[in-house]
């Protein structure tokens, strides 16, 4: 009996202590991260310019609030006396508090990166054995978001390692979005919701539309390759805990259509929207894609339900996302040539067992709005007929 009680107490304290900060990611987090464009080339001046650009380009106005520094912000060694993490003195001569104060002064929030292992993926000091100390460091320098990677973790249990860091962040007391970057190998969607706010579902994205890119010991994934593995995970996402199919490559070399398709699908997936392009010099087209508020509203819908893949035929996919008071429908053309679309609403009953909602246009007529042309395009009384350009989408909002 005594043993049973002590096991029960251990069990309860394990879970109650591990509770993450609640209420800070009720919709998918939005922001900017340095990795996809800059990798090691980050420094104080660039970060300050990026913070300025987030405001002047109206990214902040569109909802992108977190400015996150990825790998390579640190010096090669911890402080020899205190054991604290040290920002690279050449890149960040005035330290991280200075940078985060500047970021905060612009109305933005500040994020940093580290890793559960002994070293980060780029070989900088990892957090293993320093979880509570590092969590205090993040709180002290004003961090609002931590991306926590999974390199150099031999012998570590993923769930326990992320549990420890989650507890350490909670103990440090500053509400911090905890972004698990474990790449999906240990199925974090099955255990990470009590620990963090988002978890990577795959390996690293690259600015390619289809296929994979071989880097020797690992391969980076295209936008469509990642998309193909997300549909089965939809039941694990929801307000406060999101599947993360990796950061955006919009503006990093894809065509305009591909940028639009990538962004639309990440919005349909209720994915975190973390831009990864140089905001200081983005084209008008990239900017208008990243800041399309009507498309972002689909991503940020408070119901927090990830889209379902309704049909797929001849590389033309139809995705449907239930929204709080509406539906979003996205036709995606993966072919290298344009394809006609003909969608008879009344002949397509969409039943979503996850959200327990049914789209039945025989019972309710919806107005249709094309979210990219920003035009009202009739109602569900009439079969929708159009052409989807190659590697592009038509994204519709169905409202009452
Ligand atoms: C891993 C992550 C990337 C990035 C790099 C940094 O590959 O998955 O998103 O953070 O490490 O080294």
Short mmCIF file of C-alpha atoms and ligand atoms in Angstrom, two decimals:
data_model
loop_
_atom_site.label_atom_id
_atom_site.label_comp_id
_atom_site.label_asym_id
_atom_site.label_seq_id
_atom_site.Cartn_x
_atom_site.Cartn_y
_atom_site.Cartn_z
CA UNK A 1 0.00 0.00 0.00
CA UNK A 2 2.80 2.39 1.03
CA UNK A 3 4.59 1.62 -2.22
CA UNK A 4 1.44 2.24 -4.20
CA UNK A 5 0.94 5.65 -2.56
CA UNK A 6 4.54 6.71 -3.14
CA UNK A 7 4.37 5.59 -6.77
CA UNK A 8 1.14 7.56 -7.17
CA UNK A 9 2.76 10.66 -5.61
CA UNK A 10 5.78 10.32 -7.91
CA UNK A 11 3.50 9.94 -10.89
CA UNK A 12 1.40 12.98 -9.96
CA UNK A 13 4.41 15.19 -9.23
CA UNK A 14 6.11 14.08 -12.48
CA UNK A 15 3.16 15.40 -14.46
CA UNK A 16 2.15 18.40 -12.36
CA UNK A 17 5.72 19.75 -12.26
CA UNK A 18 6.05 19.30 -15.97
CA UNK A 19 3.18 21.51 -16.94
CA UNK A 20 4.28 24.06 -19.49
CA UNK A 21 3.18 27.70 -19.50
CA UNK A 22 -0.41 27.59 -20.64
CA UNK A 23 -2.31 30.11 -22.74
CA UNK A 24 0.68 31.52 -24.66
CA UNK A 25 0.21 29.63 -27.95
CA UNK A 26 -3.54 29.31 -28.35
CA UNK A 27 -3.03 29.89 -32.08
CA UNK A 28 0.08 28.78 -34.03
CA UNK A 29 3.12 30.95 -33.09
CA UNK A 30 4.22 33.46 -35.75
CA UNK A 31 7.63 35.03 -36.14
CA UNK A 32 10.97 35.04 -37.92
CA UNK A 33 14.03 32.80 -37.44
CA UNK A 34 17.58 33.40 -38.64
CA UNK A 35 18.54 29.87 -39.77
CA UNK A 36 17.08 29.37 -43.25
CA UNK A 37 18.86 32.40 -44.70
CA UNK A 38 21.72 33.29 -42.41
CA UNK A 39 22.94 30.17 -40.59
CA UNK A 40 26.20 31.37 -38.89
CA UNK A 41 26.04 34.90 -40.32
CA UNK A 42 24.16 36.53 -37.50
CA UNK A 43 25.23 39.53 -35.45
CA UNK A 44 23.87 42.41 -33.41
CA UNK A 45 23.62 44.85 -36.31
CA UNK A 46 21.77 42.39 -38.54
CA UNK A 47 19.36 41.42 -35.76
CA UNK A 48 18.56 45.05 -35.00
CA UNK A 49 17.97 45.71 -38.69
CA UNK A 50 15.74 42.65 -38.88
CA UNK A 51 13.72 43.86 -35.89
CA UNK A 52 13.30 47.23 -37.63
CA UNK A 53 12.29 45.44 -40.85
CA UNK A 54 9.74 43.28 -39.05
CA UNK A 55 7.98 46.46 -38.05
CA UNK A 56 8.47 48.56 -41.21
CA UNK A 57 7.49 45.72 -43.58
CA UNK A 58 4.26 45.29 -41.56
CA UNK A 59 5.16 41.71 -40.69
CA UNK A 60 4.49 42.53 -37.03
CA UNK A 61 1.19 44.08 -38.00
CA UNK A 62 0.28 40.81 -39.78
CA UNK A 63 1.03 38.84 -36.58
CA UNK A 64 4.72 37.85 -36.79
CA UNK A 65 5.90 38.70 -33.30
CA UNK A 66 8.79 36.36 -32.35
CA UNK A 67 12.29 37.20 -33.60
CA UNK A 68 14.30 34.02 -32.99
CA UNK A 69 18.06 33.57 -33.22
CA UNK A 70 18.91 30.02 -34.23
CA UNK A 71 22.20 28.14 -33.84
CA UNK A 72 25.58 29.92 -33.73
CA UNK A 73 24.73 32.85 -31.44
CA UNK A 74 27.06 31.49 -28.74
CA UNK A 75 30.79 31.48 -28.08
CA UNK A 76 32.48 28.08 -28.37
CA UNK A 77 32.76 27.71 -24.57
CA UNK A 78 30.68 28.37 -21.49
CA UNK A 79 31.90 30.88 -18.90
CA UNK A 80 34.77 29.00 -17.17
CA UNK A 81 33.74 30.24 -13.71
CA UNK A 82 29.93 30.36 -13.72
CA UNK A 83 29.24 27.76 -16.41
CA UNK A 84 26.79 30.17 -18.04
CA UNK A 85 26.20 30.33 -21.76
CA UNK A 86 28.17 33.16 -23.39
CA UNK A 87 27.01 35.03 -26.49
CA UNK A 88 29.70 35.22 -29.18
CA UNK A 89 31.57 38.42 -28.20
CA UNK A 90 32.33 39.33 -31.81
CA UNK A 91 28.78 38.83 -33.07
CA UNK A 92 27.04 40.20 -29.97
CA UNK A 93 29.51 42.52 -28.21
CA UNK A 94 26.85 44.04 -25.95
CA UNK A 95 25.39 40.65 -24.94
CA UNK A 96 21.94 39.15 -25.33
CA UNK A 97 20.05 41.34 -22.88
CA UNK A 98 20.97 44.33 -25.03
CA UNK A 99 19.63 42.56 -28.13
CA UNK A 100 16.44 41.38 -26.45
CA UNK A 101 15.81 44.86 -25.00
CA UNK A 102 16.07 46.29 -28.51
CA UNK A 103 13.75 43.62 -29.93
CA UNK A 104 11.24 44.25 -27.14
CA UNK A 105 11.43 48.01 -27.66
CA UNK A 106 10.02 47.41 -31.15
CA UNK A 107 6.98 45.59 -29.78
CA UNK A 108 8.43 42.20 -30.75
CA UNK A 109 9.29 39.15 -28.66
CA UNK A 110 12.69 37.50 -28.50
CA UNK A 111 13.72 33.90 -29.06
CA UNK A 112 16.89 31.82 -28.74
CA UNK A 113 18.06 28.36 -29.73
CA UNK A 114 19.87 25.54 -28.00
CA UNK A 115 19.99 21.81 -28.02
CA UNK A 116 19.25 18.93 -25.64
CA UNK A 117 22.61 17.30 -26.37
CA UNK A 118 26.18 18.05 -25.32
CA UNK A 119 26.70 20.32 -28.32
CA UNK A 120 24.33 22.07 -30.72
CA UNK A 121 24.13 20.86 -34.31
CA UNK A 122 26.77 23.45 -35.29
CA UNK A 123 29.05 22.47 -32.38
CA UNK A 124 28.31 25.14 -29.76
CA UNK A 125 27.68 24.39 -26.04
CA UNK A 126 24.57 22.22 -25.65
CA UNK A 127 22.33 22.17 -22.62
CA UNK A 128 22.78 18.60 -21.39
CA UNK A 129 23.44 18.80 -17.63
CA UNK A 130 22.83 22.59 -17.57
CA UNK A 131 19.05 22.66 -18.05
CA UNK A 132 18.11 24.69 -14.95
CA UNK A 133 21.09 27.03 -15.29
CA UNK A 134 20.36 27.70 -18.95
CA UNK A 135 16.67 28.24 -18.26
CA UNK A 136 17.66 30.93 -15.73
CA UNK A 137 19.92 32.49 -18.36
CA UNK A 138 17.07 32.65 -20.90
CA UNK A 139 14.75 34.20 -18.33
CA UNK A 140 17.43 36.72 -17.27
CA UNK A 141 18.13 37.93 -20.80
CA UNK A 142 14.43 38.31 -21.60
CA UNK A 143 13.77 35.30 -23.81
CA UNK A 144 10.17 34.60 -24.83
CA UNK A 145 10.73 31.58 -27.13
CA UNK A 146 13.18 28.69 -27.01
CA UNK A 147 13.84 26.36 -29.93
CA UNK A 148 15.40 23.21 -28.49
CA UNK A 149 17.18 20.90 -30.93
CA UNK A 150 18.22 17.25 -30.83
CA UNK A 151 21.86 16.92 -31.99
CA UNK A 152 24.54 15.07 -29.98
CA UNK A 153 22.04 13.32 -27.75
CA UNK A 154 23.45 9.78 -27.75
CA UNK A 155 21.97 7.79 -24.88
CA UNK A 156 19.31 10.37 -24.05
CA UNK A 157 15.63 9.54 -23.80
CA UNK A 158 13.84 12.19 -25.86
CA UNK A 159 10.72 12.43 -23.74
CA UNK A 160 12.74 12.73 -20.52
CA UNK A 161 15.18 15.25 -21.98
CA UNK A 162 12.40 17.55 -23.18
CA UNK A 163 10.54 17.00 -19.91
CA UNK A 164 13.57 18.19 -17.95
CA UNK A 165 13.94 21.34 -20.04
CA UNK A 166 10.22 22.04 -19.83
CA UNK A 167 10.39 21.81 -16.03
CA UNK A 168 13.50 24.00 -15.94
CA UNK A 169 11.79 26.72 -18.00
CA UNK A 170 8.75 26.58 -15.73
CA UNK A 171 10.98 26.85 -12.66
CA UNK A 172 12.81 29.87 -14.10
CA UNK A 173 9.43 31.58 -14.08
CA UNK A 174 9.41 33.55 -17.34
CA UNK A 175 6.66 32.44 -19.76
CA UNK A 176 8.52 31.02 -22.73
CA UNK A 177 7.19 29.28 -25.82
CA UNK A 178 8.93 25.90 -25.87
CA UNK A 179 9.60 24.69 -29.41
CA UNK A 180 10.74 21.07 -29.56
CA UNK A 181 13.01 20.39 -32.53
CA UNK A 182 13.42 16.63 -32.35
CA UNK A 183 12.58 16.07 -36.06
CA UNK A 184 9.81 13.56 -35.35
CA UNK A 185 11.96 10.45 -34.76
CA UNK A 186 10.44 9.74 -31.34
CA UNK A 187 6.91 10.75 -32.33
CA UNK A 188 6.74 13.84 -30.08
CA UNK A 189 3.12 14.36 -31.12
CA UNK A 190 2.24 11.40 -28.86
CA UNK A 191 3.89 12.84 -25.71
CA UNK A 192 4.93 16.49 -26.10
CA UNK A 193 1.65 18.37 -25.65
CA UNK A 194 2.05 18.72 -21.84
CA UNK A 195 5.69 19.81 -22.26
CA UNK A 196 5.80 22.28 -25.11
CA UNK A 197 3.86 24.40 -27.55
CA UNK A 198 5.11 23.05 -30.88
CA UNK A 199 7.15 20.10 -32.07
CA UNK A 200 8.93 19.52 -35.35
CA UNK A 201 7.38 16.65 -37.26
CA UNK A 202 10.16 16.11 -39.83
CA UNK A 203 13.79 16.74 -40.75
CA UNK A 204 14.91 20.08 -42.15
CA UNK A 205 13.06 21.90 -44.91
CA UNK A 206 14.84 23.32 -47.96
CA UNK A 207 13.78 25.85 -50.58
CA UNK A 208 12.66 23.18 -53.06
CA UNK A 209 9.12 22.39 -54.13
CA UNK A 210 9.38 18.61 -54.72
CA UNK A 211 11.93 15.93 -53.81
CA UNK A 212 14.82 15.73 -51.36
CA UNK A 213 18.34 17.13 -51.24
CA UNK A 214 21.16 14.82 -50.17
CA UNK A 215 23.76 16.30 -47.77
CA UNK A 216 25.70 13.07 -47.18
CA UNK A 217 24.73 12.02 -43.67
CA UNK A 218 21.28 13.64 -43.91
CA UNK A 219 18.76 14.89 -46.46
CA UNK A 220 16.79 18.10 -46.44
CA UNK A 221 13.19 17.88 -47.50
CA UNK A 222 11.13 19.78 -50.04
CA UNK A 223 7.92 21.58 -49.21
CA UNK A 224 5.78 18.85 -50.83
CA UNK A 225 7.77 16.01 -49.25
CA UNK A 226 7.01 17.51 -45.83
CA UNK A 227 3.37 18.13 -46.71
CA UNK A 228 2.96 14.43 -47.56
CA UNK A 229 3.70 13.37 -43.98
CA UNK A 230 1.40 15.82 -42.17
CA UNK A 231 -2.11 14.61 -42.89
CA UNK A 232 -1.94 11.64 -40.52
CA UNK A 233 -0.81 13.87 -37.64
CA UNK A 234 -3.75 16.26 -37.64
CA UNK A 235 -5.41 14.78 -34.59
CA UNK A 236 -2.43 15.67 -32.39
CA UNK A 237 -2.52 19.45 -32.99
CA UNK A 238 -4.75 21.98 -31.30
CA UNK A 239 -4.74 25.22 -29.32
CA UNK A 240 -1.53 25.35 -27.25
CA UNK A 241 0.21 22.40 -28.98
CA UNK A 242 1.04 22.41 -32.68
CA UNK A 243 2.61 20.13 -35.25
CA UNK A 244 5.56 22.04 -36.72
CA UNK A 245 6.40 21.09 -40.33
CA UNK A 246 9.44 23.44 -40.09
CA UNK A 247 10.03 27.10 -40.87
CA UNK A 248 8.94 28.87 -44.02
CA UNK A 249 11.08 29.03 -47.16
CA UNK A 250 8.88 31.72 -48.73
CA UNK A 251 11.15 34.24 -50.46
CA UNK A 252 14.17 31.92 -50.47
CA UNK A 253 14.24 30.89 -54.13
CA UNK A 254 10.92 29.18 -54.87
CA UNK A 255 8.84 30.63 -57.72
CA UNK A 256 6.03 33.04 -56.89
CA UNK A 257 3.43 30.26 -57.36
CA UNK A 258 5.45 27.89 -55.18
CA UNK A 259 5.81 30.52 -52.46
CA UNK A 260 2.03 30.99 -52.54
CA UNK A 261 1.35 27.24 -52.48
CA UNK A 262 3.84 26.66 -49.62
CA UNK A 263 2.41 29.49 -47.54
CA UNK A 264 -1.20 28.47 -48.20
CA UNK A 265 -0.55 24.87 -47.21
CA UNK A 266 1.25 25.88 -43.99
CA UNK A 267 -1.79 28.04 -43.18
CA UNK A 268 -4.13 25.13 -43.93
CA UNK A 269 -2.01 22.88 -41.68
CA UNK A 270 -2.34 25.30 -38.74
CA UNK A 271 1.47 25.26 -38.78
CA UNK A 272 3.57 27.77 -36.85
CA UNK A 273 4.40 30.55 -39.34
CA UNK A 274 8.09 31.27 -38.83
CA UNK A 275 9.44 33.25 -41.78
CA UNK A 276 13.02 32.48 -42.78
CA UNK A 277 13.83 35.04 -45.47
CA UNK A 278 15.76 38.33 -45.33
CA UNK A 279 12.99 40.74 -44.37
CA UNK A 280 15.20 43.74 -45.14
CA UNK A 281 15.11 43.09 -48.86
CA UNK A 282 12.12 40.93 -49.70
CA UNK A 283 10.33 41.43 -53.02
CA UNK A 284 6.86 42.97 -53.15
CA UNK A 285 5.49 39.55 -54.11
CA UNK A 286 7.09 37.76 -51.13
CA UNK A 287 5.87 40.47 -48.80
CA UNK A 288 2.33 40.32 -50.12
CA UNK A 289 2.29 36.53 -49.69
CA UNK A 290 3.67 36.57 -46.14
CA UNK A 291 1.35 39.36 -45.04
CA UNK A 292 -1.93 38.27 -46.66
CA UNK A 293 -4.15 38.74 -43.63
CA UNK A 294 -7.09 36.76 -45.00
CA UNK A 295 -4.88 33.71 -45.53
CA UNK A 296 -3.21 34.19 -42.14
CA UNK A 297 -6.67 34.31 -40.54
CA UNK A 298 -7.21 30.73 -41.75
CA UNK A 299 -4.00 29.71 -39.97
CA UNK A 300 -4.85 31.65 -36.82
CA UNK A 301 -8.46 30.49 -36.58
CA UNK A 302 -9.33 29.89 -32.94
CA UNK A 303 -10.75 26.40 -33.50
CA UNK A 304 -7.15 25.31 -34.13
CA UNK A 305 -7.98 22.34 -36.37
CA UNK A 306 -5.45 21.22 -38.98
CA UNK A 307 -6.80 20.71 -42.52
CA UNK A 308 -7.71 17.29 -43.85
CA UNK A 309 -6.73 16.02 -47.27
CA UNK A 310 -10.17 15.52 -48.81
CA UNK A 311 -9.09 14.18 -52.19
CA UNK A 312 -6.08 13.70 -54.40
CA UNK A 313 -6.28 12.86 -58.08
CA UNK A 314 -3.70 13.33 -60.79
CA UNK A 315 -1.56 15.61 -58.58
CA UNK A 316 -4.52 17.88 -57.86
CA UNK A 317 -5.25 17.85 -54.14
CA UNK A 318 -8.23 19.27 -52.26
CA UNK A 319 -7.63 20.20 -48.64
CA UNK A 320 -10.39 21.32 -46.28
CA UNK A 321 -9.98 23.14 -42.95
CA UNK A 322 -12.88 23.60 -40.57
CA UNK A 323 -12.85 27.09 -39.04
CA UNK A 324 -14.75 28.47 -36.05
CA UNK A 325 -17.53 29.92 -38.19
CA UNK A 326 -16.54 28.96 -41.71
CA UNK A 327 -14.47 26.57 -43.85
CA UNK A 328 -11.32 27.00 -45.92
CA UNK A 329 -10.82 24.92 -49.05
CA UNK A 330 -7.53 24.82 -50.92
CA UNK A 331 -6.99 23.27 -54.35
CA UNK A 332 -3.28 22.46 -54.81
CA UNK A 333 -1.81 21.64 -58.22
CA UNK A 334 1.46 19.71 -57.89
CA UNK A 335 1.88 19.24 -61.64
CA UNK A 336 4.28 21.23 -63.79
CA UNK A 337 1.33 22.23 -66.02
CA UNK A 338 -1.90 24.07 -65.21
CA UNK A 339 -4.94 21.93 -64.41
CA UNK A 340 -8.66 22.66 -64.57
CA UNK A 341 -10.68 22.32 -61.41
CA UNK A 342 -14.38 21.55 -61.33
CA UNK A 343 -15.82 21.14 -57.84
CA UNK A 344 -19.51 20.46 -57.36
CA UNK A 345 -20.11 21.45 -53.73
CA UNK A 346 -23.47 19.72 -53.53
CA UNK A 347 -21.98 16.42 -54.63
CA UNK A 348 -19.16 16.59 -52.06
CA UNK A 349 -20.19 16.11 -48.48
CA UNK A 350 -17.18 16.69 -46.19
CA UNK A 351 -17.51 14.96 -42.86
CA UNK A 352 -14.71 15.66 -40.39
CA UNK A 353 -14.81 13.21 -37.50
CA UNK A 354 -12.02 15.11 -35.69
CA UNK A 355 -13.82 18.45 -35.39
CA UNK A 356 -17.21 16.73 -35.59
CA UNK A 357 -18.25 19.13 -38.34
CA UNK A 358 -19.88 18.50 -41.64
CA UNK A 359 -19.74 20.67 -44.72
CA UNK A 360 -23.05 19.98 -46.40
CA UNK A 361 -23.86 22.64 -48.97
CA UNK A 362 -27.24 21.05 -49.63
CA UNK A 363 -28.28 22.20 -46.17
CA UNK A 364 -26.44 25.53 -46.04
CA UNK A 365 -25.35 27.81 -48.86
CA UNK A 366 -21.94 29.43 -48.35
CA UNK A 367 -20.46 32.53 -49.95
CA UNK A 368 -17.12 31.93 -51.66
CA UNK A 369 -14.13 34.24 -51.43
CA UNK A 370 -10.86 33.70 -53.29
CA UNK A 371 -8.26 34.61 -50.65
CA UNK A 372 -5.45 35.32 -53.15
CA UNK A 373 -7.34 37.33 -55.77
CA UNK A 374 -9.26 38.86 -52.82
CA UNK A 375 -12.51 38.63 -54.76
CA UNK A 376 -15.94 37.21 -53.94
CA UNK A 377 -16.52 34.42 -56.42
CA UNK A 378 -20.16 33.33 -56.01
CA UNK A 379 -21.69 30.73 -53.75
CA UNK A 380 -21.73 26.98 -53.24
CA UNK A 381 -24.96 26.79 -55.25
CA UNK A 382 -22.90 26.64 -58.40
CA UNK A 383 -20.11 24.18 -59.29
CA UNK A 384 -16.77 25.93 -58.85
CA UNK A 385 -14.84 25.98 -62.11
CA UNK A 386 -11.39 27.44 -62.62
CA UNK A 387 -7.79 26.65 -63.55
CA UNK A 388 -5.07 26.07 -60.98
CA UNK A 389 -1.68 27.16 -62.37
CA UNK A 390 1.29 24.81 -62.04
CA UNK A 391 2.71 24.49 -58.49
CA UNK A 392 0.03 26.86 -57.26
CA UNK A 393 -3.21 26.94 -55.31
CA UNK A 394 -6.68 28.38 -55.32
CA UNK A 395 -7.66 29.03 -51.74
CA UNK A 396 -11.29 29.73 -50.90
CA UNK A 397 -13.08 30.84 -47.77
CA UNK A 398 -16.62 29.51 -47.39
CA UNK A 399 -18.62 31.75 -45.09
CA UNK A 400 -22.27 31.92 -44.11
C1 LIG B 1 18.89 21.44 -36.99
C2 LIG B 1 17.50 22.05 -36.99
C3 LIG B 1 17.48 23.27 -37.88
C4 LIG B 1 18.50 24.28 -37.38
C5 LIG B 1 19.88 23.65 -37.33
C6 LIG B 1 20.90 24.54 -36.64
O1 LIG B 1 19.22 20.93 -38.23
O2 LIG B 1 16.55 21.10 -37.40
O3 LIG B 1 16.19 23.86 -37.92
O4 LIG B 1 18.12 24.74 -36.12
O5 LIG B 1 19.86 22.41 -36.61
O6 LIG B 1 22.16 23.94 -36.53
#
